[in-house]
Amino acid sequence: DVKVTQSSRYLVKRTGEKVFLECVQDMDHENMFWYRQDPGLGLRLIYFSYDVKMKEKGDIPEGYSVSREKKERFSLILESASTNQTSMYLCASTVAGQGAWTPLHFGNGTRLTVT
Amino acid sequence: DQQVKQNSPSLSVQEGRISILNCDYTNSMFDYFLWYKKYPAEGPTFLISISSIKDKNEDGRFTVFLNKSAKHLSLHIVPSQPGDSAVYFCAARGLNAGNMLTFGGGTRLMVKP
C-alpha cells in the first residue's frame, strides 16, 4: 500500500517565519504535488515535481517555493509566512505517465496556522 | 475562475436512500473526471473515475455519470450508508496534463441513520 507521510499534523507559526512542510512517499513515485485546501475552494495546486530537482508552478505558487533533492521527499517552503497562508496543506504522489490516469495518493495533511 | 464547480456545499440524506452529488465544469479539454472522498483529519482517497469517452462508470454502490454536452457529471451512491458521510471532491484532468488535477470546492455529505 502506498504511504505518503507528512511530518507534521499541526503547525502554529508566527507571521514572517520561514516554514518548512515535509512530505515523504515510499513507492518510488516520480510525480509529487503540494495542494492547499480551503473551505469552498477545494484543493488548489501550489507546486508539483515530475522528478528529482524538477519543479513546476501550479495555480497558486505565490509566497511558496519547493525543494526536491531526493525522489522520495518533496518539501514546501513558506519563505515568510503570512496569515493568508493559514490552511490545510496536502501532499500527493503518483507514478509518471501521460496516458491513462493513475490515482493521486494523498498524505493526511498538515494544518498550518499563521498568527 | 473555477473550472470545476460543485454548487452544493452540503447534502443530507437518509440512510438507505440515494445520494446524488453534482459537478459542473467549463473546460472542454478535460479528458478524465474523478471523485475523491475525504474524512476529517485524513487525506482524500480516490473513489471512482470516468473517461471523457464514456457516459457511465459503475463500481459497487457508486456510479458516475458524465454528460459532456452539458459539461456536467454526477456521483450516485445507492444505498447510502452512514459511513459515506464525508466531503466529496470532483476533479478533472486536462488533456496532456499528466496527472495534474483541477478540483471542485467539495460537497459535504451527511447520511443520517
Short mmCIF file of C-alpha atoms in Angstrom, two decimals:
data_model
loop_
_atom_site.label_atom_id
_atom_site.label_comp_id
_atom_site.label_asym_id
_atom_site.label_seq_id
_atom_site.Cartn_x
_atom_site.Cartn_y
_atom_site.Cartn_z
CA ASP A 1 0.00 0.00 0.00
CA VAL A 2 1.26 3.46 -0.90
CA LYS A 3 2.21 5.61 2.03
CA VAL A 4 2.55 9.38 1.83
CA THR A 5 3.73 10.82 5.11
CA GLN A 6 3.58 14.45 6.09
CA SER A 7 5.86 15.17 9.00
CA SER A 8 3.52 17.41 11.00
CA ARG A 9 -0.20 17.19 11.61
CA TYR A 10 -0.50 20.64 13.14
CA LEU A 11 1.79 23.65 13.00
CA VAL A 12 1.44 27.10 14.50
CA LYS A 13 3.83 29.74 13.21
CA ARG A 14 4.20 33.48 13.52
CA THR A 15 3.93 35.96 10.69
CA GLY A 16 7.27 36.35 8.97
CA GLU A 17 8.68 33.00 10.00
CA LYS A 18 10.20 30.64 7.46
CA VAL A 19 8.19 27.41 7.41
CA PHE A 20 9.10 24.00 6.05
CA LEU A 21 6.46 21.36 5.32
CA GLU A 22 7.92 17.93 4.61
CA CYS A 23 6.45 15.07 2.63
CA VAL A 24 7.86 11.59 2.04
CA GLN A 25 6.46 8.79 -0.13
CA ASP A 26 7.59 5.18 -0.11
CA MET A 27 6.54 3.97 -3.59
CA ASP A 28 9.28 5.41 -5.79
CA HIS A 29 6.75 7.73 -7.46
CA GLU A 30 8.12 10.24 -9.94
CA ASN A 31 5.37 12.82 -9.52
CA MET A 32 4.75 14.72 -6.30
CA PHE A 33 2.35 17.57 -5.61
CA TRP A 34 1.52 20.16 -2.98
CA TYR A 35 -2.08 21.34 -2.64
CA ARG A 36 -3.81 23.57 -0.15
CA GLN A 37 -7.40 23.00 0.88
CA ASP A 38 -9.64 25.89 1.88
CA PRO A 39 -13.41 25.79 2.54
CA GLY A 40 -15.41 26.31 -0.63
CA LEU A 41 -12.30 26.46 -2.80
CA GLY A 42 -11.46 22.77 -2.80
CA LEU A 43 -7.88 21.74 -3.42
CA ARG A 44 -5.67 24.17 -5.28
CA LEU A 45 -2.30 23.17 -6.72
CA ILE A 46 0.69 25.12 -5.39
CA TYR A 47 3.66 23.30 -6.97
CA PHE A 48 4.44 19.93 -8.47
CA SER A 49 7.53 17.99 -9.41
CA TYR A 50 7.99 15.41 -12.14
CA ASP A 51 11.38 14.23 -10.94
CA VAL A 52 14.29 14.99 -8.69
CA LYS A 53 15.36 18.64 -8.83
CA MET A 54 12.48 19.43 -11.19
CA LYS A 55 9.62 21.69 -10.18
CA GLU A 56 6.72 23.41 -11.87
CA LYS A 57 4.38 26.12 -10.63
CA GLY A 58 0.78 25.24 -10.07
CA ASP A 59 -2.17 27.59 -9.88
CA ILE A 60 -1.18 29.49 -6.71
CA PRO A 61 2.64 29.46 -6.29
CA GLU A 62 2.99 32.98 -4.91
CA GLY A 63 4.60 33.04 -1.47
CA TYR A 64 5.79 29.42 -1.75
CA SER A 65 8.82 27.54 -3.01
CA VAL A 66 9.65 23.84 -3.13
CA SER A 67 12.61 21.54 -2.97
CA ARG A 68 13.06 18.03 -4.32
CA GLU A 69 16.59 16.81 -3.68
CA LYS A 70 15.61 13.14 -3.37
CA LYS A 71 12.95 11.23 -5.22
CA GLU A 72 11.02 10.28 -2.11
CA ARG A 73 10.94 13.73 -0.49
CA PHE A 74 9.16 16.91 -1.56
CA SER A 75 9.34 19.97 0.68
CA LEU A 76 7.13 23.03 0.63
CA ILE A 77 8.70 26.24 1.91
CA LEU A 78 6.95 29.39 3.03
CA GLU A 79 9.72 31.96 2.87
CA SER A 80 7.90 34.47 5.08
CA ALA A 81 4.64 33.13 6.47
CA SER A 82 1.57 35.33 6.31
CA THR A 83 -1.88 34.94 7.85
CA ASN A 84 -3.46 34.23 4.46
CA GLN A 85 -1.36 31.08 4.28
CA THR A 86 -3.29 29.59 7.17
CA SER A 87 -4.70 26.46 5.56
CA MET A 88 -4.67 22.67 5.28
CA TYR A 89 -1.71 21.56 3.16
CA LEU A 90 -1.89 18.24 1.35
CA CYS A 91 0.96 16.39 -0.33
CA ALA A 92 0.29 13.78 -3.01
CA SER A 93 2.28 11.45 -5.22
CA THR A 94 1.73 9.23 -8.24
CA VAL A 95 3.60 7.39 -10.94
CA ALA A 96 4.61 9.23 -14.08
CA GLY A 97 2.56 8.99 -17.24
CA GLN A 98 0.68 10.96 -19.85
CA GLY A 99 -1.65 8.16 -20.79
CA ALA A 100 -4.26 6.51 -18.68
CA TRP A 101 -4.83 8.37 -15.49
CA THR A 102 -3.39 6.97 -12.26
CA PRO A 103 -4.73 7.96 -8.86
CA LEU A 104 -3.03 10.53 -6.70
CA HIS A 105 -2.19 9.21 -3.26
CA PHE A 106 -2.52 11.84 -0.55
CA GLY A 107 -0.96 12.30 2.84
CA ASN A 108 -3.12 13.11 5.86
CA GLY A 109 -2.39 16.80 5.64
CA THR A 110 -0.74 19.48 7.74
CA ARG A 111 -2.96 22.11 9.26
CA LEU A 112 -0.91 25.29 9.40
CA THR A 113 -1.99 28.30 11.43
CA VAL A 114 -0.10 31.56 11.00
CA THR A 115 -0.70 34.09 13.76
CA ASP B 1 -12.20 31.43 -12.27
CA GLN B 2 -13.03 27.92 -11.13
CA GLN B 3 -13.07 25.43 -13.99
CA VAL B 4 -14.65 22.74 -11.83
CA LYS B 5 -17.58 23.71 -9.62
CA GLN B 6 -19.63 21.92 -7.02
CA ASN B 7 -22.55 24.22 -6.35
CA SER B 8 -23.92 22.40 -3.32
CA PRO B 9 -21.66 22.79 -0.28
CA SER B 10 -23.64 20.22 1.68
CA LEU B 11 -26.18 17.43 1.25
CA SER B 12 -28.15 15.49 3.84
CA VAL B 13 -29.64 12.10 3.02
CA GLN B 14 -31.39 9.36 4.96
CA GLU B 15 -29.64 6.01 5.28
CA GLY B 16 -30.70 3.61 2.53
CA ARG B 17 -31.72 6.37 0.10
CA ILE B 18 -29.84 7.62 -2.94
CA SER B 19 -27.22 10.36 -2.65
CA ILE B 20 -26.60 12.45 -5.77
CA LEU B 21 -23.62 14.77 -5.84
CA ASN B 22 -23.25 17.13 -8.76
CA CYS B 23 -20.33 18.78 -10.50
CA ASP B 24 -20.08 21.21 -13.43
CA TYR B 25 -17.03 22.09 -15.49
CA THR B 26 -16.15 24.64 -18.11
CA ASN B 27 -13.04 23.26 -19.84
CA SER B 28 -13.96 21.04 -22.79
CA MET B 29 -10.36 19.74 -22.89
CA PHE B 30 -10.74 17.69 -19.71
CA ASP B 31 -10.33 14.01 -20.56
CA TYR B 32 -10.71 12.30 -17.17
CA PHE B 33 -13.09 13.03 -14.33
CA LEU B 34 -12.98 11.58 -10.90
CA TRP B 35 -14.32 11.70 -7.40
CA TYR B 36 -12.35 11.75 -4.19
CA LYS B 37 -13.72 11.22 -0.71
CA LYS B 38 -12.25 12.91 2.36
CA TYR B 39 -12.84 12.14 6.02
CA PRO B 40 -11.82 14.68 8.67
CA ALA B 41 -8.13 14.53 9.61
CA GLU B 42 -7.36 12.26 6.63
CA GLY B 43 -6.16 12.89 3.12
CA PRO B 44 -8.54 12.50 0.16
CA THR B 45 -8.88 8.97 -1.18
CA PHE B 46 -9.73 8.08 -4.75
CA LEU B 47 -13.26 6.79 -5.22
CA ILE B 48 -14.17 6.41 -8.89
CA SER B 49 -13.24 7.86 -12.27
CA ILE B 50 -14.65 8.15 -15.77
CA SER B 51 -13.02 8.80 -19.10
CA SER B 52 -14.50 11.51 -21.31
CA ILE B 53 -15.28 8.89 -23.96
CA LYS B 54 -17.78 7.20 -21.63
CA ASP B 55 -21.02 8.35 -20.10
CA LYS B 56 -21.26 5.99 -17.15
CA ASN B 57 -18.99 4.05 -14.84
CA GLU B 58 -20.16 1.86 -12.01
CA ASP B 59 -18.33 0.39 -9.04
CA GLY B 60 -20.50 -1.29 -6.45
CA ARG B 61 -22.74 1.28 -4.79
CA PHE B 62 -21.05 4.13 -6.66
CA THR B 63 -21.92 5.26 -10.19
CA VAL B 64 -20.58 8.29 -12.00
CA PHE B 65 -22.49 9.77 -14.93
CA LEU B 66 -20.96 12.15 -17.45
CA ASN B 67 -22.97 14.48 -19.69
CA LYS B 68 -20.44 16.10 -21.99
CA SER B 69 -22.91 18.31 -23.82
CA ALA B 70 -23.98 19.83 -20.51
CA LYS B 71 -20.44 19.71 -19.06
CA HIS B 72 -21.89 18.01 -16.03
CA LEU B 73 -21.09 14.94 -14.01
CA SER B 74 -22.74 13.37 -11.04
CA LEU B 75 -21.97 10.74 -8.44
CA HIS B 76 -24.76 8.44 -7.30
CA ILE B 77 -24.45 6.43 -4.10
CA VAL B 78 -27.07 3.73 -3.66
CA PRO B 79 -27.89 2.80 -0.97
CA SER B 80 -26.31 5.49 1.17
CA GLN B 81 -24.70 4.42 4.42
CA PRO B 82 -23.65 6.46 7.48
CA GLY B 83 -20.02 5.61 6.71
CA ASP B 84 -20.40 7.52 3.44
CA SER B 85 -20.59 10.76 5.43
CA ALA B 86 -17.58 12.74 4.20
CA VAL B 87 -16.57 15.58 1.92
CA TYR B 88 -16.64 14.61 -1.76
CA PHE B 89 -14.44 16.38 -4.29
CA CYS B 90 -14.99 16.30 -8.00
CA ALA B 91 -11.79 16.64 -10.06
CA ALA B 92 -10.77 16.71 -13.69
CA ARG B 93 -7.63 16.21 -15.72
CA GLY B 94 -6.76 18.26 -18.78
CA LEU B 95 -5.66 16.58 -21.96
CA ASN B 96 -1.88 16.04 -21.91
CA ALA B 97 -1.77 17.31 -18.33
CA GLY B 98 -0.15 14.18 -16.97
CA ASN B 99 -1.53 13.56 -13.51
CA MET B 100 -2.36 17.16 -12.69
CA LEU B 101 -5.90 17.58 -11.43
CA THR B 102 -8.26 20.52 -11.05
CA PHE B 103 -10.58 20.13 -8.07
CA GLY B 104 -14.01 21.45 -7.25
CA GLY B 105 -14.87 23.06 -3.93
CA GLY B 106 -16.29 19.92 -2.36
CA THR B 107 -19.70 18.79 -1.08
CA ARG B 108 -20.18 17.62 2.49
CA LEU B 109 -22.48 14.58 2.54
CA MET B 110 -24.24 13.64 5.75
CA VAL B 111 -26.04 10.31 5.82
CA LYS B 112 -28.44 10.09 8.75
CA PRO B 113 -29.17 6.70 10.35
#
